[in-house]
mmCIF file of C-alpha atoms in Angstrom:
data_model
loop_
_atom_site.group_PDB
_atom_site.id
_atom_site.type_symbol
_atom_site.label_atom_id
_atom_site.label_comp_id
_atom_site.label_asym_id
_atom_site.label_seq_id
_atom_site.Cartn_x
_atom_site.Cartn_y
_atom_site.Cartn_z
ATOM 1 C CA UNK Z 1 61.246 29.506 33.041
ATOM 2 C CA UNK Z 2 59.038 30.962 36.127
ATOM 3 C CA UNK Z 3 56.495 32.525 33.009
ATOM 4 C CA UNK Z 4 56.357 29.204 30.879
ATOM 5 C CA UNK Z 5 55.436 27.419 34.354
ATOM 6 C CA UNK Z 6 53.083 30.050 35.056
ATOM 7 C CA UNK Z 7 51.586 29.800 31.719
ATOM 8 C CA UNK Z 8 51.073 25.964 32.549
ATOM 9 C CA UNK Z 9 49.147 26.331 35.967
ATOM 10 C CA UNK Z 10 47.216 28.833 34.312
ATOM 11 C CA UNK Z 11 46.254 26.341 31.122
ATOM 12 C CA UNK Z 12 45.501 23.490 34.142
ATOM 13 C CA UNK Z 13 42.957 25.578 35.969
ATOM 14 C CA UNK Z 14 41.302 26.957 32.769
ATOM 15 C CA UNK Z 15 37.352 26.380 33.139
ATOM 16 C CA UNK Z 16 37.284 23.844 29.815
ATOM 17 C CA UNK Z 17 39.785 21.795 31.381
ATOM 18 C CA UNK Z 18 38.000 21.777 35.097
ATOM 19 C CA UNK Z 19 35.149 20.935 33.425
ATOM 20 C CA UNK Z 20 36.895 17.837 31.481
ATOM 21 C CA UNK Z 21 38.460 16.773 34.539
ATOM 22 C CA UNK Z 22 35.012 16.834 36.530
ATOM 23 C CA UNK Z 23 32.870 14.559 33.610
ATOM 24 C CA UNK Z 24 35.693 12.283 32.967
ATOM 25 C CA UNK Z 25 35.047 8.390 33.707
ATOM 26 C CA UNK Z 26 37.212 6.601 35.871
ATOM 27 C CA UNK Z 27 40.020 5.452 34.211
ATOM 28 C CA UNK Z 28 39.823 8.096 32.018
ATOM 29 C CA UNK Z 29 42.494 10.315 30.679
ATOM 30 C CA UNK Z 30 42.051 13.526 32.732
ATOM 31 C CA UNK Z 31 44.150 15.558 30.454
ATOM 32 C CA UNK Z 32 43.026 16.310 26.995
ATOM 33 C CA UNK Z 33 46.395 17.701 25.967
ATOM 34 C CA UNK Z 34 47.980 14.137 27.102
ATOM 35 C CA UNK Z 35 45.467 12.243 25.055
ATOM 36 C CA UNK Z 36 45.527 15.015 22.349
ATOM 37 C CA UNK Z 37 49.547 14.158 22.205
ATOM 38 C CA UNK Z 38 49.261 10.485 23.011
ATOM 39 C CA UNK Z 39 47.547 10.439 19.558
ATOM 40 C CA UNK Z 40 49.169 12.479 17.488
ATOM 41 C CA UNK Z 41 52.365 10.089 18.558
ATOM 42 C CA UNK Z 42 50.080 6.954 17.867
ATOM 43 C CA UNK Z 43 49.724 8.204 14.126
ATOM 44 C CA UNK Z 44 53.752 9.121 13.993
ATOM 45 C CA UNK Z 45 54.777 5.782 15.118
ATOM 46 C CA UNK Z 46 51.867 4.452 12.262
ATOM 47 C CA UNK Z 47 53.742 6.568 9.730
ATOM 48 C CA UNK Z 48 57.141 6.150 10.521
ATOM 49 C CA UNK Z 49 56.210 1.606 10.941
ATOM 50 C CA UNK Z 50 54.957 2.410 7.415
ATOM 51 C CA UNK Z 51 57.743 3.914 5.271
ATOM 52 C CA UNK Z 52 60.258 1.439 7.380
ATOM 53 C CA UNK Z 53 58.482 -1.288 5.573
ATOM 54 C CA UNK Z 54 57.887 -0.052 1.512
ATOM 55 C CA UNK Z 55 61.866 1.721 2.224
ATOM 56 C CA UNK Z 56 62.942 -2.199 3.162
ATOM 57 C CA UNK Z 57 60.955 -4.222 0.747
ATOM 58 C CA UNK Z 58 64.224 -6.900 -1.380
ATOM 59 C CA UNK Z 59 65.813 -4.418 -4.082
ATOM 60 C CA UNK Z 60 63.195 -2.159 -4.100
ATOM 61 C CA UNK Z 61 64.703 1.330 -2.072
ATOM 62 C CA UNK Z 62 62.032 3.367 -1.524
ATOM 63 C CA UNK Z 63 61.188 3.046 -5.919
ATOM 64 C CA UNK Z 64 57.991 2.289 -6.974
ATOM 65 C CA UNK Z 65 56.942 -1.390 -6.649
ATOM 66 C CA UNK Z 66 56.779 -3.420 -9.352
ATOM 67 C CA UNK Z 67 53.878 -3.578 -11.465
ATOM 68 C CA UNK Z 68 51.720 -6.193 -12.644
ATOM 69 C CA UNK Z 69 50.464 -5.278 -16.287
ATOM 70 C CA UNK Z 70 47.850 -7.443 -18.168
ATOM 71 C CA UNK Z 71 48.847 -7.318 -22.096
ATOM 72 C CA UNK Z 72 46.082 -9.671 -24.085
ATOM 73 C CA UNK Z 73 46.192 -12.630 -21.807
ATOM 74 C CA UNK Z 74 50.008 -12.827 -20.946
ATOM 75 C CA UNK Z 75 50.872 -11.262 -17.532
ATOM 76 C CA UNK Z 76 54.336 -9.470 -17.183
ATOM 77 C CA UNK Z 77 56.104 -7.673 -14.009
ATOM 78 C CA UNK Z 78 57.927 -5.089 -14.607
ATOM 79 C CA UNK Z 79 61.181 -3.846 -13.551
ATOM 80 C CA UNK Z 80 61.984 -0.894 -11.271
ATOM 81 C CA UNK Z 81 63.715 1.637 -12.597
ATOM 82 C CA UNK Z 82 65.971 3.030 -9.763
ATOM 83 C CA UNK Z 83 66.850 6.783 -10.482
ATOM 84 C CA UNK Z 84 69.190 7.888 -8.116
ATOM 85 C CA UNK Z 85 73.323 6.007 -7.234
ATOM 86 C CA UNK Z 86 72.180 5.782 -3.802
ATOM 87 C CA UNK Z 87 69.440 3.939 -5.063
ATOM 88 C CA UNK Z 88 71.518 1.628 -7.101
ATOM 89 C CA UNK Z 89 74.170 1.252 -4.377
ATOM 90 C CA UNK Z 90 70.682 -0.361 -1.655
ATOM 91 C CA UNK Z 91 69.729 -2.742 -4.312
ATOM 92 C CA UNK Z 92 73.337 -3.787 -4.337
ATOM 93 C CA UNK Z 93 73.403 -3.886 -0.721
ATOM 94 C CA UNK Z 94 70.273 -7.126 -1.177
ATOM 95 C CA UNK Z 95 72.310 -10.316 -0.329
ATOM 96 C CA UNK Z 96 72.821 -12.325 -4.422
ATOM 97 C CA UNK Z 97 70.502 -14.956 -3.260
ATOM 98 C CA UNK Z 98 67.328 -11.932 -3.164
ATOM 99 C CA UNK Z 99 69.008 -9.366 -5.215
ATOM 100 C CA UNK Z 100 66.350 -8.943 -8.479
ATOM 101 C CA UNK Z 101 67.713 -7.594 -11.677
ATOM 102 C CA UNK Z 102 66.985 -4.136 -12.032
ATOM 103 C CA UNK Z 103 67.494 -0.617 -14.194
ATOM 104 C CA UNK Z 104 69.021 1.721 -14.025
ATOM 105 C CA UNK Z 105 67.403 5.292 -15.388
ATOM 106 C CA UNK Z 106 68.730 7.200 -18.642
ATOM 107 C CA UNK Z 107 69.007 10.358 -16.819
ATOM 108 C CA UNK Z 108 71.882 8.893 -14.753
ATOM 109 C CA UNK Z 109 74.503 7.905 -17.806
ATOM 110 C CA UNK Z 110 73.050 11.440 -20.024
ATOM 111 C CA UNK Z 111 76.593 12.772 -20.030
ATOM 112 C CA UNK Z 112 78.185 8.680 -20.971
ATOM 113 C CA UNK Z 113 80.008 10.116 -24.307
ATOM 114 C CA UNK Z 114 79.717 6.232 -25.335
ATOM 115 C CA UNK Z 115 76.130 6.717 -26.179
ATOM 116 C CA UNK Z 116 76.439 8.530 -28.770
ATOM 117 C CA UNK Z 117 79.526 7.446 -29.872
ATOM 118 C CA UNK Z 118 78.519 3.635 -30.353
ATOM 119 C CA UNK Z 119 74.656 4.173 -30.847
ATOM 120 C CA UNK Z 120 74.357 3.064 -34.325
ATOM 121 C CA UNK Z 121 75.590 1.656 -37.154
ATOM 122 C CA UNK Z 122 77.475 4.798 -38.444
ATOM 123 C CA UNK Z 123 79.148 4.792 -35.450
ATOM 124 C CA UNK Z 124 80.071 1.319 -35.457
ATOM 125 C CA UNK Z 125 81.313 1.239 -38.912
ATOM 126 C CA UNK Z 126 83.354 4.282 -38.520
ATOM 127 C CA UNK Z 127 85.316 3.142 -35.075
ATOM 128 C CA UNK Z 128 86.105 -1.130 -35.912
ATOM 129 C CA UNK Z 129 84.364 -0.905 -39.309
ATOM 130 C CA UNK Z 130 88.189 -2.898 -40.481
ATOM 131 C CA UNK Z 131 89.004 -4.374 -37.627
ATOM 132 C CA UNK Z 132 88.963 -8.316 -37.945
ATOM 133 C CA UNK Z 133 86.029 -10.439 -36.054
ATOM 134 C CA UNK Z 134 84.219 -13.491 -35.686
ATOM 135 C CA UNK Z 135 80.797 -12.219 -36.113
ATOM 136 C CA UNK Z 136 77.437 -14.497 -34.878
ATOM 137 C CA UNK Z 137 74.507 -13.531 -37.285
ATOM 138 C CA UNK Z 138 71.144 -15.114 -37.051
ATOM 139 C CA UNK Z 139 67.297 -14.392 -36.058
ATOM 140 C CA UNK Z 140 67.582 -16.271 -33.564
ATOM 141 C CA UNK Z 141 70.990 -17.092 -32.100
ATOM 142 C CA UNK Z 142 71.124 -20.958 -30.132
ATOM 143 C CA UNK Z 143 74.550 -21.001 -29.933
ATOM 144 C CA UNK Z 144 77.924 -19.012 -28.977
ATOM 145 C CA UNK Z 145 78.989 -20.573 -32.971
ATOM 146 C CA UNK Z 146 76.117 -20.486 -34.639
ATOM 147 C CA UNK Z 147 76.000 -19.127 -38.104
ATOM 148 C CA UNK Z 148 78.986 -17.404 -37.905
ATOM 149 C CA UNK Z 149 81.033 -15.802 -40.486
ATOM 150 C CA UNK Z 150 84.851 -16.104 -40.344
ATOM 151 C CA UNK Z 151 87.965 -13.873 -41.517
ATOM 152 C CA UNK Z 152 85.868 -11.043 -42.241
ATOM 153 C CA UNK Z 153 86.211 -7.038 -40.820
ATOM 154 C CA UNK Z 154 83.248 -6.039 -39.012
ATOM 155 C CA UNK Z 155 82.155 -3.846 -41.711
ATOM 156 C CA UNK Z 156 81.919 -6.615 -43.677
ATOM 157 C CA UNK Z 157 79.755 -8.949 -41.379
ATOM 158 C CA UNK Z 158 77.634 -6.276 -41.048
ATOM 159 C CA UNK Z 159 76.726 -5.623 -45.115
ATOM 160 C CA UNK Z 160 75.977 -9.331 -44.678
ATOM 161 C CA UNK Z 161 74.097 -9.746 -41.474
ATOM 162 C CA UNK Z 162 71.715 -6.811 -43.419
ATOM 163 C CA UNK Z 163 71.445 -8.840 -46.969
ATOM 164 C CA UNK Z 164 68.653 -10.234 -48.409
ATOM 165 C CA UNK Z 165 69.478 -13.721 -47.619
ATOM 166 C CA UNK Z 166 68.758 -13.625 -43.653
ATOM 167 C CA UNK Z 167 65.256 -11.586 -44.412
ATOM 168 C CA UNK Z 168 67.084 -8.409 -43.152
ATOM 169 C CA UNK Z 169 66.446 -9.782 -39.348
ATOM 170 C CA UNK Z 170 69.756 -10.399 -37.916
ATOM 171 C CA UNK Z 171 71.324 -10.871 -34.133
ATOM 172 C CA UNK Z 172 75.143 -9.105 -34.838
ATOM 173 C CA UNK Z 173 76.926 -10.402 -31.953
ATOM 174 C CA UNK Z 174 80.329 -9.030 -32.359
ATOM 175 C CA UNK Z 175 84.114 -10.592 -30.243
ATOM 176 C CA UNK Z 176 84.472 -9.498 -26.284
ATOM 177 C CA UNK Z 177 87.209 -7.807 -26.132
ATOM 178 C CA UNK Z 178 85.641 -3.973 -26.859
ATOM 179 C CA UNK Z 179 86.560 -2.135 -24.491
ATOM 180 C CA UNK Z 180 89.522 -3.724 -23.633
ATOM 181 C CA UNK Z 181 92.108 -4.702 -26.283
ATOM 182 C CA UNK Z 182 92.713 -4.474 -30.232
ATOM 183 C CA UNK Z 183 92.365 -8.305 -30.866
ATOM 184 C CA UNK Z 184 94.334 -7.463 -34.154
ATOM 185 C CA UNK Z 185 97.413 -7.065 -32.186
ATOM 186 C CA UNK Z 186 97.380 -9.966 -29.679
ATOM 187 C CA UNK Z 187 99.876 -12.693 -29.578
ATOM 188 C CA UNK Z 188 96.518 -14.980 -30.658
ATOM 189 C CA UNK Z 189 96.530 -13.135 -34.030
ATOM 190 C CA UNK Z 190 92.874 -13.988 -34.427
ATOM 191 C CA UNK Z 191 90.455 -12.708 -34.257
ATOM 192 C CA UNK Z 192 87.376 -14.451 -32.584
ATOM 193 C CA UNK Z 193 83.434 -14.430 -30.951
ATOM 194 C CA UNK Z 194 82.711 -16.293 -27.813
ATOM 195 C CA UNK A 1 96.989 -2.877 -25.356
ATOM 196 C CA UNK A 2 94.992 -0.518 -27.589
ATOM 197 C CA UNK A 3 91.719 0.469 -26.820
ATOM 198 C CA UNK A 4 89.357 0.483 -29.442
ATOM 199 C CA UNK A 5 86.599 1.983 -27.542
ATOM 200 C CA UNK A 6 86.494 4.269 -24.804
ATOM 201 C CA UNK A 7 84.042 2.928 -21.916
ATOM 202 C CA UNK A 8 83.196 5.170 -18.025
ATOM 203 C CA UNK A 9 86.186 3.894 -16.005
ATOM 204 C CA UNK A 10 84.008 1.614 -13.920
ATOM 205 C CA UNK A 11 83.748 -0.657 -17.257
ATOM 206 C CA UNK A 12 86.899 0.449 -18.401
ATOM 207 C CA UNK A 13 88.776 -3.174 -17.428
ATOM 208 C CA UNK A 14 92.135 -2.496 -19.588
ATOM 209 C CA UNK A 15 94.236 -2.669 -16.176
ATOM 210 C CA UNK A 16 92.863 -5.759 -14.834
ATOM 211 C CA UNK A 17 93.463 -7.208 -18.066
ATOM 212 C CA UNK A 18 96.996 -6.793 -18.565
ATOM 213 C CA UNK A 19 97.240 -8.208 -15.202
ATOM 214 C CA UNK A 20 96.317 -11.356 -16.174
ATOM 215 C CA UNK A 21 98.815 -11.097 -18.419
ATOM 216 C CA UNK A 22 98.526 -13.189 -22.418
ATOM 217 C CA UNK A 23 98.189 -16.878 -21.105
ATOM 218 C CA UNK A 24 96.139 -16.181 -18.166
ATOM 219 C CA UNK A 25 93.580 -13.687 -20.820
ATOM 220 C CA UNK A 26 93.417 -16.259 -23.204
ATOM 221 C CA UNK A 27 92.112 -18.254 -20.591
ATOM 222 C CA UNK A 28 90.254 -16.138 -19.383
ATOM 223 C CA UNK A 29 88.091 -14.959 -22.753
ATOM 224 C CA UNK A 30 87.916 -18.967 -23.275
ATOM 225 C CA UNK A 31 86.412 -18.556 -20.045
ATOM 226 C CA UNK A 32 84.100 -15.686 -19.951
ATOM 227 C CA UNK A 33 81.410 -13.856 -22.459
ATOM 228 C CA UNK A 34 83.675 -10.627 -21.157
ATOM 229 C CA UNK A 35 82.152 -7.990 -23.838
ATOM 230 C CA UNK A 36 80.067 -8.397 -26.395
ATOM 231 C CA UNK A 37 78.913 -5.426 -28.708
ATOM 232 C CA UNK A 38 74.890 -6.328 -29.882
ATOM 233 C CA UNK A 39 73.731 -5.589 -33.741
ATOM 234 C CA UNK A 40 70.120 -6.391 -33.147
ATOM 235 C CA UNK A 41 67.662 -6.276 -35.582
ATOM 236 C CA UNK A 42 63.935 -5.943 -35.919
ATOM 237 C CA UNK A 43 62.208 -9.589 -35.446
ATOM 238 C CA UNK A 44 65.199 -10.679 -33.820
ATOM 239 C CA UNK A 45 66.954 -11.992 -30.523
ATOM 240 C CA UNK A 46 68.725 -14.522 -28.062
ATOM 241 C CA UNK A 47 66.477 -16.778 -26.923
ATOM 242 C CA UNK A 48 66.274 -18.101 -23.241
ATOM 243 C CA UNK A 49 69.289 -19.346 -21.786
ATOM 244 C CA UNK A 50 71.686 -18.762 -18.517
ATOM 245 C CA UNK A 51 74.717 -17.969 -18.520
ATOM 246 C CA UNK A 52 77.242 -20.283 -16.246
ATOM 247 C CA UNK A 53 79.530 -17.359 -15.527
ATOM 248 C CA UNK A 54 78.646 -16.926 -12.341
ATOM 249 C CA UNK A 55 78.710 -12.605 -13.039
ATOM 250 C CA UNK A 56 77.394 -9.704 -12.705
ATOM 251 C CA UNK A 57 75.827 -8.439 -15.833
ATOM 252 C CA UNK A 58 75.778 -4.924 -17.369
ATOM 253 C CA UNK A 59 73.276 -4.213 -20.404
ATOM 254 C CA UNK A 60 73.780 -0.587 -21.718
ATOM 255 C CA UNK A 61 71.158 0.411 -24.209
ATOM 256 C CA UNK A 62 73.920 2.576 -26.357
ATOM 257 C CA UNK A 63 70.940 3.533 -29.588
ATOM 258 C CA UNK A 64 67.213 1.872 -30.051
ATOM 259 C CA UNK A 65 64.932 -0.387 -27.978
ATOM 260 C CA UNK A 66 65.082 -3.565 -27.383
ATOM 261 C CA UNK A 67 62.838 -6.209 -25.043
ATOM 262 C CA UNK A 68 63.973 -8.316 -22.262
ATOM 263 C CA UNK A 69 62.068 -11.398 -20.485
ATOM 264 C CA UNK A 70 64.026 -12.452 -17.386
ATOM 265 C CA UNK A 71 63.336 -14.962 -14.945
ATOM 266 C CA UNK A 72 64.722 -16.621 -11.849
ATOM 267 C CA UNK A 73 67.259 -19.816 -11.598
ATOM 268 C CA UNK A 74 65.081 -21.985 -10.370
ATOM 269 C CA UNK A 75 62.391 -21.333 -12.361
ATOM 270 C CA UNK A 76 64.172 -24.290 -15.184
ATOM 271 C CA UNK A 77 61.092 -26.446 -15.200
ATOM 272 C CA UNK A 78 58.547 -23.587 -15.833
ATOM 273 C CA UNK A 79 60.706 -22.118 -18.706
ATOM 274 C CA UNK A 80 61.359 -25.577 -19.884
ATOM 275 C CA UNK A 81 64.951 -25.362 -19.738
ATOM 276 C CA UNK A 82 64.648 -22.302 -21.888
ATOM 277 C CA UNK A 83 63.098 -24.129 -25.248
ATOM 278 C CA UNK A 84 59.763 -21.820 -23.877
ATOM 279 C CA UNK A 85 59.445 -18.492 -26.550
ATOM 280 C CA UNK A 86 58.336 -16.214 -23.730
ATOM 281 C CA UNK A 87 57.532 -13.401 -26.670
ATOM 282 C CA UNK A 88 55.479 -15.418 -28.771
ATOM 283 C CA UNK A 89 54.155 -17.373 -26.210
ATOM 284 C CA UNK A 90 50.834 -17.066 -27.302
ATOM 285 C CA UNK A 91 51.537 -19.171 -30.259
ATOM 286 C CA UNK A 92 53.375 -21.660 -27.873
ATOM 287 C CA UNK A 93 50.714 -22.273 -24.733
ATOM 288 C CA UNK A 94 49.485 -25.928 -25.212
ATOM 289 C CA UNK A 95 53.374 -27.249 -25.539
ATOM 290 C CA UNK A 96 54.946 -25.518 -23.161
ATOM 291 C CA UNK A 97 51.587 -25.197 -19.811
ATOM 292 C CA UNK A 98 53.814 -24.376 -17.125
ATOM 293 C CA UNK A 99 55.249 -21.282 -18.177
ATOM 294 C CA UNK A 100 51.485 -19.966 -18.092
ATOM 295 C CA UNK A 101 52.169 -19.518 -14.118
ATOM 296 C CA UNK A 102 55.831 -19.374 -14.444
ATOM 297 C CA UNK A 103 55.207 -16.228 -16.508
ATOM 298 C CA UNK A 104 54.081 -14.232 -14.082
ATOM 299 C CA UNK A 105 56.843 -14.589 -11.520
ATOM 300 C CA UNK A 106 59.280 -13.022 -14.576
ATOM 301 C CA UNK A 107 59.672 -9.645 -15.090
ATOM 302 C CA UNK A 108 59.915 -8.230 -18.955
ATOM 303 C CA UNK A 109 61.069 -5.167 -19.641
ATOM 304 C CA UNK A 110 61.694 -2.793 -22.434
ATOM 305 C CA UNK A 111 65.531 -1.461 -22.593
ATOM 306 C CA UNK A 112 65.459 2.018 -23.895
ATOM 307 C CA UNK A 113 68.696 4.393 -24.972
ATOM 308 C CA UNK A 114 70.744 4.924 -22.596
ATOM 309 C CA UNK A 115 69.347 2.702 -19.635
ATOM 310 C CA UNK A 116 71.434 0.146 -17.899
ATOM 311 C CA UNK A 117 69.735 -3.444 -16.991
ATOM 312 C CA UNK A 118 71.748 -5.346 -14.282
ATOM 313 C CA UNK A 119 70.853 -9.055 -13.169
ATOM 314 C CA UNK A 120 72.946 -12.209 -12.066
ATOM 315 C CA UNK A 121 74.252 -14.444 -14.335
ATOM 316 C CA UNK A 122 72.081 -17.401 -12.647
ATOM 317 C CA UNK A 123 68.782 -15.607 -14.351
ATOM 318 C CA UNK A 124 67.525 -16.820 -17.068
ATOM 319 C CA UNK A 125 66.629 -14.287 -19.869
ATOM 320 C CA UNK A 126 65.737 -13.633 -23.561
ATOM 321 C CA UNK A 127 65.805 -10.792 -25.533
ATOM 322 C CA UNK A 128 63.620 -9.467 -28.105
ATOM 323 C CA UNK A 129 63.498 -6.523 -31.056
ATOM 324 C CA UNK A 130 60.216 -5.678 -31.741
ATOM 325 C CA UNK A 131 59.503 -6.976 -35.225
ATOM 326 C CA UNK A 132 58.074 -3.170 -36.587
ATOM 327 C CA UNK A 133 60.983 -1.400 -34.613
ATOM 328 C CA UNK A 134 62.531 1.625 -37.322
ATOM 329 C CA UNK A 135 65.749 1.017 -36.097
ATOM 330 C CA UNK A 136 68.462 -1.576 -34.731
ATOM 331 C CA UNK A 137 68.933 -2.417 -31.358
ATOM 332 C CA UNK A 138 72.429 -1.499 -30.070
ATOM 333 C CA UNK A 139 73.821 -2.548 -26.464
ATOM 334 C CA UNK A 140 77.026 -3.599 -25.358
ATOM 335 C CA UNK A 141 76.945 -6.540 -22.838
ATOM 336 C CA UNK A 142 79.842 -5.830 -19.696
ATOM 337 C CA UNK A 143 80.531 -7.984 -16.708
ATOM 338 C CA UNK A 144 81.979 -7.681 -13.626
ATOM 339 C CA UNK A 145 83.080 -10.712 -11.320
ATOM 340 C CA UNK A 146 82.485 -10.324 -8.008
ATOM 341 C CA UNK A 147 85.501 -11.511 -5.396
ATOM 342 C CA UNK A 148 82.638 -12.805 -3.296
ATOM 343 C CA UNK A 149 81.758 -14.990 -6.411
ATOM 344 C CA UNK A 150 85.385 -16.308 -6.715
ATOM 345 C CA UNK A 151 85.008 -18.022 -2.676
ATOM 346 C CA UNK A 152 81.615 -18.538 -3.450
ATOM 347 C CA UNK A 153 81.262 -22.379 -2.001
ATOM 348 C CA UNK A 154 78.673 -24.649 -3.080
ATOM 349 C CA UNK A 155 76.434 -25.860 0.700
ATOM 350 C CA UNK A 156 76.012 -29.047 -0.812
ATOM 351 C CA UNK A 157 79.634 -29.875 -1.374
ATOM 352 C CA UNK A 158 81.575 -27.107 0.283
ATOM 353 C CA UNK A 159 83.438 -26.824 -3.119
ATOM 354 C CA UNK A 160 84.379 -23.701 -4.860
ATOM 355 C CA UNK A 161 81.837 -23.063 -7.390
ATOM 356 C CA UNK A 162 83.767 -20.635 -9.718
ATOM 357 C CA UNK A 163 86.055 -23.429 -10.019
ATOM 358 C CA UNK A 164 83.140 -26.127 -11.006
ATOM 359 C CA UNK A 165 82.254 -23.836 -13.273
ATOM 360 C CA UNK A 166 85.768 -23.426 -14.666
ATOM 361 C CA UNK A 167 85.868 -26.600 -14.618
ATOM 362 C CA UNK A 168 82.690 -27.988 -16.527
ATOM 363 C CA UNK A 169 84.523 -25.778 -19.223
ATOM 364 C CA UNK A 170 87.939 -27.359 -19.217
ATOM 365 C CA UNK A 171 86.957 -31.012 -18.343
ATOM 366 C CA UNK A 172 89.388 -32.042 -15.848
ATOM 367 C CA UNK A 173 92.340 -29.496 -15.906
ATOM 368 C CA UNK A 174 92.391 -29.103 -12.266
ATOM 369 C CA UNK A 175 96.097 -27.824 -11.601
ATOM 370 C CA UNK A 176 96.072 -25.349 -14.463
ATOM 371 C CA UNK A 177 92.591 -23.950 -13.148
ATOM 372 C CA UNK A 178 94.222 -23.269 -9.841
ATOM 373 C CA UNK A 179 96.215 -21.310 -10.449
ATOM 374 C CA UNK A 180 94.511 -19.370 -13.125
ATOM 375 C CA UNK A 181 91.987 -18.671 -10.205
ATOM 376 C CA UNK A 182 94.506 -17.525 -8.151
ATOM 377 C CA UNK A 183 96.050 -14.859 -10.812
ATOM 378 C CA UNK A 184 92.197 -13.470 -10.849
ATOM 379 C CA UNK A 185 91.600 -13.185 -7.802
ATOM 380 C CA UNK A 186 94.373 -11.146 -7.503
ATOM 381 C CA UNK A 187 94.070 -9.211 -10.125
ATOM 382 C CA UNK A 188 90.200 -8.269 -9.162
ATOM 383 C CA UNK A 189 91.620 -7.341 -5.979
ATOM 384 C CA UNK A 190 93.506 -5.060 -7.662
ATOM 385 C CA UNK A 191 90.801 -3.592 -9.753
ATOM 386 C CA UNK A 192 88.792 -3.075 -7.096
ATOM 387 C CA UNK A 193 91.242 -1.212 -5.360
ATOM 388 C CA UNK A 194 91.718 1.385 -8.139
ATOM 389 C CA UNK A 195 88.334 1.282 -8.715
ATOM 390 C CA UNK A 196 88.087 2.440 -5.141
ATOM 391 C CA UNK A 197 89.438 5.510 -5.713
ATOM 392 C CA UNK A 198 87.496 6.016 -8.809
ATOM 393 C CA UNK A 199 85.455 9.574 -8.631
ATOM 394 C CA UNK A 200 81.790 7.911 -9.980
ATOM 395 C CA UNK A 201 79.645 6.408 -7.723
ATOM 396 C CA UNK A 202 79.480 3.895 -9.503
ATOM 397 C CA UNK A 203 82.687 2.654 -8.837
ATOM 398 C CA UNK A 204 81.470 2.663 -5.395
ATOM 399 C CA UNK A 205 78.878 0.755 -5.788
ATOM 400 C CA UNK A 206 80.637 -1.792 -7.713
ATOM 401 C CA UNK A 207 82.989 -2.059 -4.765
#
């Protein structure tokens, strides 16, 4: 402690400091070290303020801001892709009335077997091809029961949807019970689409 | 109850549906488009619409890709109550002039395999699979009803919004709705308690 005090006194009495004090105008900081420190504090405050503002934008949670891309004459605003579960959690903390839609990045879900087990026509046929379902088919379905195919297995409905009658462009909307129950085994005795 | 599909634990609603019991489960399916599997071919998609569920929605892109257009629920005039085609707007500019400005406040994204899109059912949304897509798009839509939404009340009337939505679907069966709503709330609470013990971070988020 004694040695540290001695060094401080030595520093203050150095010719450089003495000269600065002598030439300082009235009201000006008389210690160059204090002035430098004040500048560093101010700079730190500005940087911290900027980061606080950026990370508290609604729904962004430190992710890059939404970007505007001009594709021809149509303006497009792209959704943020959240790259960590923490970021997703923060996005959910935004009150519902201000919460924006967002995308959860694929690297967070890469190990989920559901993608390989259900992400193709072959997988769909293998898993539920023989199950009965009501399937809506149409180029752009306007209502829930429009163009629906009743009393078919999912496989036959898929075949119908792929037929040339529909021009090869269709949207198949298969019942609401996936991941929940095998509708065929329920008391209703039929399958349906909502 | 036999499952058709093994979903990650936080999307597994078996416990929740069992809790509802057969009668309420039937009623539940009447009201909600709970889970849907979409196989969407090139050039097709769902028109611009909102859902009356007042739920959180997740769409999981299982394979291929799909484009999405989302606008806030209060943009009803700007999207002409869903008449506008956001993906084919260049051909409809004269018919729907207001959408030129509205679309700047909307979002557009291309959802790729493995990605999950979250939005709330109040939002207007439209989908489209690129006309030249090499393969169909496969996706699952999953709902999550927050207990807060069940308890959400209209600022104007002070009445529960959820019950109003159900009443809208059911005409005047208000007494049955109250019973259904109570059961739904109880089962939702049980499901949430179960998910609290789930190891995955997403469970915590859903809570």
